[in-house]
Coordinates of C-alpha atoms in Angstrom, one line a residue:
Chain A
X1 CA -20.3 20.6 14.9
X2 CA -17.2 20.4 12.8
X3 CA -16.6 18.2 9.8
X4 CA -13.2 17.3 8.3
X5 CA -14.9 15.0 5.7
X6 CA -17.7 16.3 3.6
X7 CA -19.4 15.5 0.3
X8 CA -20.7 18.3 -1.9
X9 CA -23.3 17.7 -4.6
X10 CA -21.9 14.2 -5.0
X11 CA -23.0 12.3 -8.1
X12 CA -21.8 8.7 -8.4
X13 CA -22.2 6.3 -11.3
X14 CA -21.1 2.9 -12.6
X15 CA -20.7 3.0 -16.4
X16 CA -23.9 4.8 -17.5
X17 CA -26.0 3.9 -14.4
X18 CA -26.2 6.8 -11.9
X19 CA -26.4 5.5 -8.4
X20 CA -26.2 8.6 -6.2
X21 CA -27.7 11.9 -7.2
X22 CA -26.3 15.3 -5.9
X23 CA -25.7 14.1 -2.3
X24 CA -24.6 16.6 0.4
X25 CA -23.1 15.2 3.6
X26 CA -21.1 16.5 6.4
X27 CA -19.5 13.7 8.6
X28 CA -19.5 15.0 12.2
X29 CA -16.0 14.8 13.7
X30 CA -15.4 12.4 16.5
X31 CA -18.8 10.8 16.1
X32 CA -20.1 7.5 14.8
X33 CA -22.1 8.0 11.7
X34 CA -24.1 5.1 10.3
X35 CA -25.6 5.0 6.8
X36 CA -28.7 2.8 6.3
X37 CA -31.1 2.1 3.5
X38 CA -32.5 -0.7 1.4
X39 CA -30.4 -2.8 -0.9
X40 CA -29.0 -0.9 -3.9
X41 CA -29.8 2.6 -2.4
X42 CA -26.2 3.7 -2.9
X43 CA -25.0 3.6 0.7
X44 CA -21.9 1.4 0.0
X45 CA -21.2 3.4 -3.1
X46 CA -21.3 6.6 -1.1
X47 CA -18.9 5.1 1.4
X48 CA -16.5 4.0 -1.4
X49 CA -16.5 7.6 -2.7
X50 CA -15.7 9.0 0.8
X51 CA -12.7 6.7 0.8
X52 CA -11.8 7.7 -2.8
X53 CA -12.3 4.1 -4.1
X54 CA -14.7 5.6 -6.6
X55 CA -14.2 8.8 -8.6
X56 CA -17.3 11.1 -8.4
X57 CA -19.1 11.7 -11.7
X58 CA -20.1 15.1 -10.4
X59 CA -19.4 17.1 -7.2
X60 CA -16.6 16.3 -4.9
X61 CA -15.5 14.7 -1.6
X62 CA -13.6 17.2 0.5
X63 CA -11.0 16.5 3.3
X64 CA -10.3 19.6 5.3
X65 CA -11.8 21.7 2.5
X66 CA -9.6 20.2 -0.2
X67 CA -10.9 17.9 -2.9
X68 CA -9.7 14.3 -2.5
X69 CA -8.6 14.3 -6.2
X70 CA -6.1 17.1 -5.4
X71 CA -4.5 15.4 -2.4
X72 CA -1.7 12.8 -2.9
X73 CA -3.1 9.3 -2.2
X74 CA -0.6 8.6 0.4
X75 CA -1.6 11.7 2.4
X76 CA -5.3 10.6 2.1
X77 CA -4.3 7.2 3.4
X78 CA -2.8 8.8 6.4
X79 CA -6.1 10.5 7.2
X80 CA -8.8 8.1 6.1
X81 CA -8.8 4.4 6.6
X82 CA -11.3 2.1 4.9
X83 CA -12.3 -1.5 5.4
X84 CA -14.0 -2.9 2.3
X85 CA -17.0 -5.2 2.5
X86 CA -15.2 -8.4 1.7
X87 CA -11.5 -8.0 1.7
X88 CA -9.4 -10.8 0.4
X89 CA -6.1 -11.8 2.1
X90 CA -3.2 -13.2 0.1
X91 CA -2.9 -16.9 0.4
X92 CA -0.9 -18.1 3.4
X93 CA -0.3 -14.6 4.9
X94 CA 0.1 -14.5 8.7
X95 CA -2.0 -12.3 11.0
X96 CA 0.9 -10.1 12.1
X97 CA 2.1 -9.7 8.5
X98 CA -1.3 -8.6 7.3
X99 CA -1.8 -6.1 10.1
X100 CA 1.6 -4.6 9.5
X101 CA 0.7 -3.9 5.9
X102 CA -1.7 -1.3 7.3
X103 CA 1.4 0.8 8.0
X104 CA 2.1 1.2 4.3
X105 CA 1.1 4.9 4.1
X106 CA 3.6 5.7 6.8
X107 CA 6.5 3.9 5.2
X108 CA 9.1 4.5 2.5
X109 CA 11.0 1.9 0.5
X110 CA 14.1 2.6 2.6
X111 CA 12.1 2.9 5.8
X112 CA 10.1 -0.3 5.9
X113 CA 9.8 -0.7 9.7
X114 CA 10.0 1.8 12.5
X115 CA 9.3 2.0 16.2
X116 CA 6.1 3.9 15.4
X117 CA 5.1 1.0 13.1
X118 CA 5.8 -1.5 15.8
X119 CA 3.9 0.5 18.4
X120 CA 0.9 1.0 16.1
X121 CA 0.7 -2.7 15.1
X122 CA 1.1 -3.9 18.6
X123 CA -1.6 -1.6 19.8
X124 CA -4.0 -2.4 17.0
X125 CA -3.7 -6.1 17.6
X126 CA -4.0 -5.7 21.3
X127 CA -7.2 -3.6 20.9
X128 CA -8.8 -6.1 18.6
X129 CA -7.6 -9.1 20.8
X130 CA -5.7 -10.8 18.0
X131 CA -2.2 -10.7 19.5
X132 CA -2.4 -14.4 20.4
X133 CA -3.1 -15.2 16.7
X134 CA 0.0 -13.3 15.4
X135 CA 1.7 -16.2 13.8
X136 CA -1.4 -18.0 12.5
X137 CA -2.3 -17.9 8.7
X138 CA -5.3 -15.7 8.1
X139 CA -7.1 -18.3 6.0
X140 CA -7.2 -20.7 8.9
X141 CA -9.2 -18.3 11.2
X142 CA -12.9 -18.2 11.9
X143 CA -15.1 -15.5 10.3
X144 CA -15.1 -13.5 13.6
X145 CA -11.4 -13.7 14.1
X146 CA -10.7 -12.7 10.5
X147 CA -12.9 -9.7 10.7
X148 CA -11.1 -8.6 13.9
X149 CA -7.8 -9.0 12.0
X150 CA -9.0 -6.8 9.2
X151 CA -10.1 -4.2 11.7
X152 CA -6.7 -4.4 13.3
X153 CA -5.1 -3.7 9.9
X154 CA -7.3 -0.6 9.4
X155 CA -6.5 0.6 13.0
X156 CA -2.8 0.1 12.4
X157 CA -3.1 2.7 9.7
X158 CA -3.8 5.2 12.5
X159 CA -6.2 7.5 10.6
X160 CA -8.5 10.1 12.2
X161 CA -11.3 8.8 10.0
X162 CA -12.3 5.2 9.7
X163 CA -14.8 4.0 7.1
X164 CA -16.3 0.5 7.5
X165 CA -18.5 -1.2 4.9
X166 CA -20.9 -3.5 6.6
X167 CA -18.3 -4.8 9.2
X168 CA -20.8 -7.2 10.8
X169 CA -22.0 -9.1 7.7
X170 CA -21.2 -12.8 7.9
X171 CA -20.8 -12.7 11.6
X172 CA -22.9 -14.4 14.2
X173 CA -24.8 -12.2 16.7
X174 CA -22.2 -12.3 19.5
X175 CA -19.4 -11.4 17.1
X176 CA -21.5 -8.6 15.7
X177 CA -22.0 -7.1 19.1
X178 CA -18.3 -7.5 19.8
X179 CA -17.3 -5.7 16.7
X180 CA -19.8 -2.9 17.2
X181 CA -18.7 -2.4 20.8
X182 CA -15.1 -2.3 19.7
X183 CA -16.0 0.4 17.2
X184 CA -17.7 2.5 19.8
X185 CA -14.9 2.0 22.2
X186 CA -12.3 3.2 19.6
X187 CA -14.5 6.2 18.8
X188 CA -14.8 7.1 22.5
X189 CA -11.3 6.5 23.7
X190 CA -9.4 7.9 20.7
X191 CA -11.9 10.3 19.4
X192 CA -11.9 8.7 16.0
X193 CA -14.5 9.6 13.4
X194 CA -16.3 6.5 12.2
X195 CA -18.6 6.1 9.2
X196 CA -20.2 2.7 8.8
X197 CA -22.7 1.2 6.4
X198 CA -24.9 -1.2 8.2
X199 CA -27.7 -3.5 7.0
X200 CA -29.5 -3.8 10.4
X201 CA -31.5 -0.8 11.2
X202 CA -31.7 -1.7 14.9
X203 CA -28.0 -2.1 15.2
X204 CA -27.6 1.3 13.5
X205 CA -30.0 2.9 15.9
X206 CA -28.1 1.4 18.8
X207 CA -24.6 2.4 17.9
X208 CA -25.0 5.6 15.8
X209 CA -24.5 9.2 17.1
X210 CA -25.6 10.4 13.7
X211 CA -27.9 8.3 11.4
X212 CA -28.2 8.8 7.7
X213 CA -31.1 7.1 5.9
X214 CA -30.8 6.8 2.1
X215 CA -33.2 5.7 -0.6
X216 CA -32.6 5.6 -4.3
X217 CA -29.4 7.5 -4.2
X218 CA -30.6 10.4 -2.0
X219 CA -30.6 11.2 1.7
X220 CA -34.1 10.9 3.1
X221 CA -33.4 11.8 6.7
X222 CA -30.4 12.4 9.0
X223 CA -29.9 13.2 12.6
X224 CA -29.9 11.5 16.0
X225 CA -31.4 8.0 15.8
X226 CA -34.2 9.0 18.2
X227 CA -35.3 11.7 15.8
X228 CA -34.8 9.8 12.6
X229 CA -36.1 6.3 13.2
X230 CA -39.9 6.4 13.2
X231 CA -42.5 4.0 11.8
X232 CA -43.2 6.6 9.1
X233 CA -39.6 6.6 8.0
X234 CA -39.3 2.8 8.0
X235 CA -42.4 2.7 5.7
X236 CA -41.0 5.4 3.4
X237 CA -37.5 4.1 3.1
X238 CA -37.9 0.3 3.4
X239 CA -41.6 0.0 2.4
X240 CA -42.2 -1.9 5.6
X241 CA -45.0 -1.6 8.2
X242 CA -43.6 -1.6 11.7
X243 CA -43.9 -0.5 15.2
X244 CA -41.1 1.5 16.8
X245 CA -40.6 1.0 20.5
X246 CA -37.8 2.1 22.9
X247 CA -35.1 -0.5 23.1
X248 CA -35.5 -2.1 26.6
X249 CA -31.7 -1.9 27.2
X250 CA -30.5 1.3 25.7
X251 CA -33.7 3.3 25.1
X252 CA -32.8 3.8 21.5
X253 CA -35.5 3.2 18.9
X254 CA -36.2 -0.4 18.2
X255 CA -38.0 -1.4 15.0
X256 CA -40.4 -4.3 15.3
X257 CA -41.7 -5.4 11.9
X258 CA -45.5 -5.9 11.4
X259 CA -47.1 -9.3 12.1
X260 CA -45.6 -12.2 10.0
X261 CA -47.6 -14.2 7.5
X262 CA -50.1 -16.6 9.0
X263 CA -52.4 -18.9 7.2
X264 CA -56.1 -17.9 7.1
X265 CA -58.2 -20.0 9.5
X266 CA -60.2 -23.0 8.2
X267 CA -58.4 -23.0 4.9
X268 CA -56.6 -26.2 4.3
X269 CA -53.4 -26.0 2.2
X270 CA -54.4 -26.4 -1.5
X271 CA -51.5 -28.4 -2.8
X272 CA -48.7 -30.3 -1.1
X273 CA -45.4 -31.1 -2.7
X274 CA -45.4 -34.9 -2.9
X275 CA -42.8 -36.7 -0.8
Chain B
X1 CA 20.0 0.6 16.3
X2 CA 17.3 2.4 18.1
X3 CA 16.3 1.8 21.7
X4 CA 12.9 0.4 22.2
X5 CA 11.1 1.1 25.5
X6 CA 10.4 -2.3 26.9
X7 CA 6.7 -2.2 27.8
X8 CA 5.4 -5.6 27.1
X9 CA 6.0 -7.8 24.0
X10 CA 6.1 -6.0 20.7
X11 CA 4.5 -7.4 17.6
X12 CA 6.5 -7.7 14.4
X13 CA 5.4 -9.1 11.1
X14 CA 5.7 -12.8 11.7
X15 CA 8.7 -14.5 10.0
X16 CA 10.5 -11.3 9.1
X17 CA 13.7 -9.9 10.4
X18 CA 14.2 -6.1 10.5
X19 CA 17.5 -5.2 9.0
X20 CA 18.7 -1.7 10.1
X21 CA 21.3 0.5 8.5
X22 CA 21.3 4.0 10.0
X23 CA 17.9 5.4 9.6
X24 CA 16.9 2.9 6.9
X25 CA 15.2 -0.3 7.9
X26 CA 14.3 -3.2 5.7
X27 CA 12.0 -6.2 6.2
X28 CA 13.7 -9.5 5.4
X29 CA 11.7 -12.6 5.2
X30 CA 13.7 -15.2 7.2
X31 CA 12.7 -18.3 5.3
X32 CA 13.1 -16.6 1.9
X33 CA 16.6 -15.5 2.9
X34 CA 17.4 -19.1 3.9
X35 CA 16.0 -20.6 0.8
X36 CA 17.8 -17.9 -1.3
X37 CA 21.1 -18.9 0.3
X38 CA 20.5 -22.6 -0.4
X39 CA 19.6 -21.8 -4.0
X40 CA 22.8 -19.7 -4.4
X41 CA 24.9 -22.6 -3.2
X42 CA 23.1 -25.0 -5.5
X43 CA 23.5 -22.6 -8.4
X44 CA 27.3 -22.3 -7.7
X45 CA 27.7 -26.0 -7.6
X46 CA 25.7 -26.3 -10.9
X47 CA 27.9 -23.7 -12.5
X48 CA 31.1 -25.6 -11.7
X49 CA 29.5 -28.8 -13.0
X50 CA 28.4 -27.0 -16.1
X51 CA 31.9 -25.8 -16.9
X52 CA 33.5 -29.2 -16.2
X53 CA 31.0 -31.5 -18.0
X54 CA 30.5 -31.6 -21.8
X55 CA 31.8 -33.4 -24.8
X56 CA 35.2 -33.4 -23.1
X57 CA 35.6 -33.4 -19.3
X58 CA 37.7 -30.5 -17.8
X59 CA 38.9 -31.0 -14.2
X60 CA 37.5 -28.4 -11.7
X61 CA 41.1 -27.3 -11.1
X62 CA 41.6 -26.3 -14.7
X63 CA 38.2 -24.6 -14.8
X64 CA 39.3 -22.5 -11.8
X65 CA 42.6 -21.6 -13.6
X66 CA 40.6 -20.4 -16.7
X67 CA 38.3 -18.3 -14.5
X68 CA 41.3 -16.7 -12.7
X69 CA 43.0 -16.0 -16.0
X70 CA 45.7 -18.6 -15.8
X71 CA 46.6 -20.6 -18.8
X72 CA 45.6 -24.3 -18.5
X73 CA 45.0 -25.4 -22.1
X74 CA 41.2 -25.4 -21.5
X75 CA 40.7 -21.8 -22.4
X76 CA 38.9 -22.5 -25.7
X77 CA 36.5 -25.1 -24.3
X78 CA 35.7 -23.5 -21.0
X79 CA 36.4 -19.8 -21.5
X80 CA 35.2 -19.3 -25.0
X81 CA 32.5 -22.0 -25.4
X82 CA 31.0 -23.0 -22.1
X83 CA 31.4 -19.9 -19.9
X84 CA 29.5 -17.2 -22.0
X85 CA 26.8 -19.8 -22.8
X86 CA 26.4 -20.4 -19.1
X87 CA 26.3 -16.7 -18.3
X88 CA 23.5 -16.2 -20.9
X89 CA 21.7 -19.2 -19.4
X90 CA 21.9 -17.7 -15.9
X91 CA 20.6 -14.3 -17.0
X92 CA 17.9 -15.8 -19.2
X93 CA 16.7 -18.0 -16.3
X94 CA 16.7 -15.2 -13.8
X95 CA 14.9 -12.8 -16.2
X96 CA 12.2 -15.3 -17.0
X97 CA 11.8 -16.1 -13.3
X98 CA 11.2 -12.4 -12.3
X99 CA 9.1 -11.8 -15.4
X100 CA 6.8 -14.7 -14.5
X101 CA 6.6 -13.6 -10.8
X102 CA 5.6 -10.0 -11.7
X103 CA 3.0 -11.0 -14.3
X104 CA 1.5 -13.7 -12.0
X105 CA 1.3 -11.0 -9.3
X106 CA -0.6 -8.5 -11.4
X107 CA -2.8 -11.2 -13.0
X108 CA -3.4 -12.7 -9.5
X109 CA -3.2 -16.0 -11.3
X110 CA -0.5 -18.7 -11.0
X111 CA -1.1 -19.8 -14.6
X112 CA -0.3 -16.4 -16.1
X113 CA 3.2 -16.0 -17.5
X114 CA 4.8 -14.4 -20.5
X115 CA 4.6 -17.7 -22.5
X116 CA 0.8 -18.0 -21.8
X117 CA -0.4 -14.4 -22.3
X118 CA 1.2 -13.8 -25.7
X119 CA 4.5 -12.1 -25.0
X120 CA 6.6 -15.0 -26.2
X121 CA 4.3 -15.6 -29.1
X122 CA 4.6 -12.0 -30.1
X123 CA 8.4 -12.3 -30.0
X124 CA 8.2 -15.5 -32.1
X125 CA 5.8 -14.1 -34.7
X126 CA 8.0 -11.1 -35.4
X127 CA 11.2 -13.0 -35.4
X128 CA 10.0 -15.9 -37.5
X129 CA 8.3 -13.4 -39.8
X130 CA 11.6 -11.6 -40.3
X131 CA 13.4 -14.9 -40.9
X132 CA 11.0 -15.8 -43.7
X133 CA 11.6 -12.4 -45.3
X134 CA 15.3 -13.2 -45.3
X135 CA 16.6 -11.6 -42.1
X136 CA 19.1 -14.1 -40.7
X137 CA 21.5 -11.9 -38.8
X138 CA 21.7 -12.8 -35.2
X139 CA 22.5 -9.2 -34.3
X140 CA 19.2 -8.0 -35.6
X141 CA 16.8 -10.9 -34.7
X142 CA 17.1 -10.4 -30.9
X143 CA 15.9 -6.8 -31.2
X144 CA 13.0 -7.8 -33.3
X145 CA 12.1 -10.4 -30.7
X146 CA 12.1 -7.7 -28.0
X147 CA 10.0 -5.5 -30.2
X148 CA 7.5 -8.3 -30.9
X149 CA 7.1 -9.2 -27.2
X150 CA 6.6 -5.6 -26.1
X151 CA 4.2 -4.9 -28.9
X152 CA 2.1 -8.0 -28.1
X153 CA 2.0 -7.0 -24.4
X154 CA 1.0 -3.5 -25.2
X155 CA -1.9 -4.8 -27.4
X156 CA -3.1 -7.2 -24.7
X157 CA -2.9 -4.4 -22.1
X158 CA -4.9 -2.0 -24.3
X159 CA -7.6 -4.5 -25.1
X160 CA -7.9 -5.7 -21.5
X161 CA -8.2 -2.1 -20.2
X162 CA -11.7 -1.0 -19.4
X163 CA -11.7 1.8 -16.9
X164 CA -9.2 -0.3 -14.9
X165 CA -7.2 -3.5 -15.3
X166 CA -9.3 -6.5 -14.6
X167 CA -7.0 -9.5 -13.8
X168 CA -9.1 -12.2 -15.4
X169 CA -9.8 -10.1 -18.5
X170 CA -6.1 -9.5 -18.8
X171 CA -5.3 -13.2 -18.8
X172 CA -8.1 -14.3 -21.1
X173 CA -7.3 -11.6 -23.7
X174 CA -3.6 -12.6 -23.4
X175 CA -4.5 -16.2 -24.1
X176 CA -6.5 -15.1 -27.1
X177 CA -3.6 -13.1 -28.5
X178 CA -1.2 -16.0 -27.8
X179 CA -3.3 -18.4 -30.0
X180 CA -3.7 -15.8 -32.8
X181 CA 0.0 -15.0 -32.8
X182 CA 1.0 -18.7 -32.8
X183 CA -1.2 -19.2 -35.9
X184 CA 0.5 -16.3 -37.5
X185 CA 3.9 -17.8 -36.8
X186 CA 2.8 -21.1 -38.3
X187 CA 1.7 -19.3 -41.3
X188 CA 5.1 -17.6 -41.7
X189 CA 6.8 -21.0 -41.4
X190 CA 4.7 -22.7 -44.0
X191 CA 5.2 -19.8 -46.4
X192 CA 8.9 -19.8 -45.9
X193 CA 11.8 -21.9 -47.1
X194 CA 12.1 -25.3 -45.3
X195 CA 15.6 -24.4 -44.1
X196 CA 14.2 -21.2 -42.6
X197 CA 11.4 -23.2 -41.0
X198 CA 13.9 -25.6 -39.4
X199 CA 16.0 -22.7 -38.1
X200 CA 12.8 -21.0 -36.8
X201 CA 11.7 -24.2 -35.1
X202 CA 14.9 -24.5 -33.1
X203 CA 14.7 -20.8 -32.1
X204 CA 11.1 -21.2 -31.0
X205 CA 12.0 -24.1 -28.7
X206 CA 14.6 -22.0 -27.0
X207 CA 18.2 -22.8 -27.4
X208 CA 21.5 -21.6 -25.9
X209 CA 23.5 -23.3 -28.6
X210 CA 26.3 -21.1 -29.8
X211 CA 25.6 -18.2 -27.5
X212 CA 28.7 -16.1 -26.7
X213 CA 29.7 -12.9 -25.1
X214 CA 28.0 -10.9 -28.0
X215 CA 24.7 -12.1 -26.7
X216 CA 25.6 -11.9 -23.0
X217 CA 26.8 -8.3 -23.0
X218 CA 23.5 -6.5 -24.1
X219 CA 21.5 -8.8 -21.9
X220 CA 23.7 -8.1 -18.9
X221 CA 23.4 -4.3 -19.4
X222 CA 19.6 -4.4 -19.6
X223 CA 19.4 -6.6 -16.5
X224 CA 21.7 -4.3 -14.6
X225 CA 19.7 -1.3 -15.5
X226 CA 16.6 -3.0 -14.3
X227 CA 17.9 -3.7 -10.8
X228 CA 16.4 -0.6 -9.2
X229 CA 13.1 -1.3 -10.9
X230 CA 13.0 -4.8 -9.5
X231 CA 13.8 -3.6 -6.0
X232 CA 10.9 -1.2 -6.3
X233 CA 8.7 -4.0 -7.6
X234 CA 9.5 -6.2 -4.7
X235 CA 8.3 -3.5 -2.3
X236 CA 5.2 -2.8 -4.4
X237 CA 4.2 -6.5 -4.3
X238 CA 3.4 -6.2 -0.6
X239 CA 0.3 -4.1 -1.3
X240 CA -0.5 -5.2 -4.8
X241 CA -1.0 -8.8 -3.5
X242 CA -3.9 -7.5 -1.4
X243 CA -7.3 -7.0 -3.0
X244 CA -7.9 -3.8 -5.1
X245 CA -10.0 -1.9 -2.5
X246 CA -7.7 -2.6 0.4
X247 CA -4.6 -1.6 -1.6
X248 CA -6.3 1.6 -2.8
X249 CA -7.3 2.4 0.8
X250 CA -3.7 2.1 1.8
X251 CA -2.8 4.9 -0.7
X252 CA -1.5 2.7 -3.5
X253 CA -2.1 4.1 -7.0
X254 CA -3.0 0.7 -8.3
X255 CA -3.3 1.5 -12.0
X256 CA 0.2 3.0 -12.2
X257 CA 1.8 0.4 -10.0
X258 CA 0.4 -2.5 -11.9
X259 CA 1.4 -0.9 -15.2
X260 CA 4.9 -0.5 -13.8
X261 CA 5.1 -4.1 -12.8
X262 CA 3.8 -5.3 -16.2
X263 CA 6.3 -3.2 -18.0
X264 CA 9.2 -4.5 -16.0
X265 CA 8.0 -8.1 -16.5
X266 CA 7.5 -7.6 -20.2
X267 CA 10.9 -6.1 -20.8
X268 CA 12.6 -8.8 -18.9
X269 CA 10.7 -11.6 -20.7
X270 CA 11.3 -10.0 -24.1
X271 CA 15.0 -9.4 -23.6
X272 CA 15.4 -13.0 -22.4
X273 CA 13.4 -14.3 -25.4
X274 CA 15.6 -12.2 -27.6
X275 CA 18.7 -13.9 -26.3
X276 CA 17.6 -17.6 -26.2
X277 CA 14.1 -17.8 -27.8
X278 CA 11.0 -18.5 -25.8
X279 CA 12.3 -21.1 -23.3
X280 CA 8.9 -22.4 -22.3
X281 CA 7.7 -23.0 -18.8
X282 CA 10.6 -21.3 -16.9
X283 CA 8.6 -18.1 -16.3
X284 CA 5.5 -20.2 -15.4
X285 CA 7.2 -22.7 -13.1
X286 CA 10.0 -20.8 -11.3
X287 CA 7.9 -18.3 -9.4
X288 CA 5.5 -21.0 -8.2
X289 CA 8.3 -23.3 -7.1
X290 CA 10.0 -20.4 -5.3
X291 CA 6.8 -19.4 -3.5
X292 CA 6.2 -22.9 -2.3
X293 CA 9.7 -23.2 -1.0
X294 CA 9.7 -19.8 0.8
X295 CA 6.0 -19.9 1.9
X296 CA 5.8 -16.1 1.5
X297 CA 2.4 -14.3 1.1
X298 CA 3.6 -12.9 -2.2
X299 CA 5.8 -14.4 -4.9
X300 CA 9.4 -13.9 -3.9
X301 CA 11.3 -12.1 -6.7
X302 CA 14.9 -12.9 -5.7
X303 CA 14.2 -16.6 -5.1
X304 CA 12.2 -16.7 -8.4
X305 CA 15.2 -15.4 -10.2
X306 CA 17.5 -17.9 -8.6
X307 CA 15.0 -20.8 -9.3
X308 CA 14.7 -19.7 -12.9
X309 CA 18.5 -19.7 -13.3
X310 CA 18.9 -23.1 -11.6
X311 CA 16.3 -24.6 -14.0
X312 CA 17.9 -23.2 -17.2
X313 CA 21.5 -24.0 -16.3
X314 CA 20.6 -27.5 -15.2
X315 CA 18.4 -28.0 -18.3
X316 CA 21.2 -26.8 -20.6
X317 CA 23.7 -29.0 -18.8
X318 CA 21.5 -32.0 -19.5
X319 CA 20.7 -30.8 -23.0
X320 CA 24.4 -30.7 -23.8
X321 CA 25.3 -34.0 -22.2
X322 CA 22.4 -36.5 -22.3
X323 CA 22.6 -37.3 -26.0
X324 CA 26.1 -36.1 -26.6
X325 CA 27.4 -35.4 -29.2
X326 CA 23.9 -34.3 -30.3
X327 CA 22.9 -31.2 -28.4
X328 CA 19.2 -30.7 -27.6
X329 CA 17.7 -27.2 -27.4
X330 CA 17.4 -26.2 -23.7
X331 CA 13.7 -25.6 -24.1
X332 CA 13.1 -29.3 -24.6
X333 CA 14.3 -30.0 -21.0
X334 CA 13.2 -27.0 -18.9
X335 CA 9.6 -28.4 -18.6
X336 CA 10.9 -31.9 -18.0
X337 CA 12.8 -30.6 -15.0
X338 CA 10.5 -28.0 -13.6
X339 CA 7.1 -29.6 -13.9
X340 CA 7.6 -32.8 -11.9
X341 CA 9.1 -30.7 -9.1
X342 CA 6.3 -28.3 -9.0
X343 CA 3.7 -31.1 -9.0
X344 CA 5.6 -32.7 -6.1
X345 CA 5.5 -29.5 -4.2
X346 CA 1.8 -29.0 -4.7
X347 CA 0.9 -32.5 -3.8
X348 CA 3.1 -32.3 -0.6
X349 CA 1.5 -29.1 0.6
X350 CA -2.2 -30.0 0.4
X351 CA -3.3 -26.9 2.4
X352 CA -2.4 -24.3 -0.3
X353 CA -3.6 -26.3 -3.3
X354 CA -7.3 -25.6 -3.0
X355 CA -7.4 -21.8 -3.2

C-alpha cells in the first residue's frame, strides 16, 4: 500500500486547546478513506490539517514526503482539493462561474481561461449532473443541487487527492446516497484518493475502503470496515450499546443501536404539561 | 485562436467572454463591459457639460477649441479654472470608487468603506490637527492627510488581527477608531482659532474648490503607478470573494492577498482625501451601485471607478451651479445624488436585498 499523503505525529490546537494529539496516519492511494468519531473528536480538524487549512502545532502533514509548509500553496492546490463543511457562495454567482473558479490553481493572471480549463469544467459539471443548471444563480438551488455544484468545483480542480468534510450533512437520504455513489464512482473510474469525514457510521461502513475511528483526538482503530466496526468499538468510541449485523444489501457491517426508551409498564405518567 | 475539438457543448463561465491575445486569455464579464461602456459615454457627456456650465456659459465649440489648444478667449475659464478642477474630481471619484470596492471585498460587508472604518477620520484628524497648529500650506496638508489615513488604517489592521483577519472584527474596530478620531478632530477644532475651524470644516466636507494642476499632477502619478496593482486586485477578487476555507483550498494565500487589497484601497482613499478632503459616501455608494448594475458575483472595480467619477463630477457640477454664485462643497451633494439611486436599485432588485 502506498501513501502520497501522510500525517506524522500531528498535534493540532485552537488557541490553547489541543484537539488532536500526536496522530499518525497514512492515507492509502486510490482508496476511499473515511474518518468517523463522536462530535468534537477532532476528525474535521484532522481533515482541515490534511488540506493545510490549519497549521499543525506539532508534527507535520507530508505530501510525497515533503512537508506541506514547504510546498508552494499553488502546487498543493494542484494536488489536494478540499470541500469544506459549509462553503458559502458569493451572492448572485452562477453555477458555471462558481465551478470554473475551481480552476484557479491552474491559471495565471494572463492565462485566465484555457482549453484544459474548459474541458475540466465541462467534465466536472457533467459528472455531477449540473450542466443543465449552468446559468442559474447558486443561491436559488436546492440543498442537493448546491452540494453537487460544490463537488463539481472541487472536481474541476483536478487533484489526485480529494478531501470532503461531511459532504452529506443537510441532505435528504436520496441525495446522500447520490453523493456517496458519485464519490465512489469518481474514486473507481479516475483512481482518485478520497478522504471523507462522515457523521453516519453505517454510511461510512458502506462506502469506505479504509475506515479510521477517532476519539478524543486519537485514532482508536483503523482498517477495513469489516475489521473495525464491532459492537465493542461502537461502545468504546461512541459509548453506545448496539448490535452489529451484516448489511442485507452490501454485507458490510450495519450498526443497530440498542432498544429505544420505552415507558415501564403500569406506571402512569406523573405530570402532564397543561394544554 | 486555438482550435477546440468539437465533442459536445462546452461549458464556459456563464456571462463571460474569453478574450484571447496570443497565448494570453482573459475573462471579460459581458454585462460589466456593457455597463462600463455606458458609464464611459455618460461620463464623457458630463465632462462636456461640466466645462460648458458655470457662472458663465461657454459654448461646446469653444470648449473643444481650448482642449485642442486653439485660442478662443475661454482659455482662462475653461482651461485654467474648470478643466484641472474636473480632472481632480474624476480622479478623486475613481480612487474612492476602487478603494470602497476593495475594502468592501475584504470586509465582506457592503457597509464598509474608508469613510466608515476610520481612514477618512484619520486623514481629517491629522490634517485638522496640523491646521490648528498653524500649518496652512496646501502643499503640505495633502501629505499629512495621506499619512493620517494610512496610519489610522494600520492601527485598525493591527488591532483587528488575531491569528488572521476576521472580517467583522475589522469593521467593528474600524468603526471604533472612526468615532475616536472624529472626537479628536472636534477637539482640535474647538481648541483652534475660529477661522481655522471654518477652513477645517470646509476641508472635512470635501471640496474641489480652487483645485488646479498642482493638485492634479501628484494624484495622477499615484493613480498611474497603482494601475498594475488594481489589475492584480481585480483578479484576486475572484477567489477572495469565496469563503476563507474554499479560497485557501484553491491555493490562495489569503492573509497576504487581503493585506495587499487593503493596502491598495487605503492608499487610494488617502490620496483622494488628500486632494479633496473626505468626500463622504462616494466610496460607500459607488461600488454597490456598480455591482447592482453589472450583477457580477464580486464588486466590479472598473465600473466602481467610473461610477465614483460620475458621482463626483455630477455633484461638483451641481455644487457649482445650483446656488451660483455661491459654490457649495462637493461633499454636500455626493450623498444627495448617490443615496437615492442606490435605494432605488435595492428596492427594484428584491432578490438580492435579503442576504
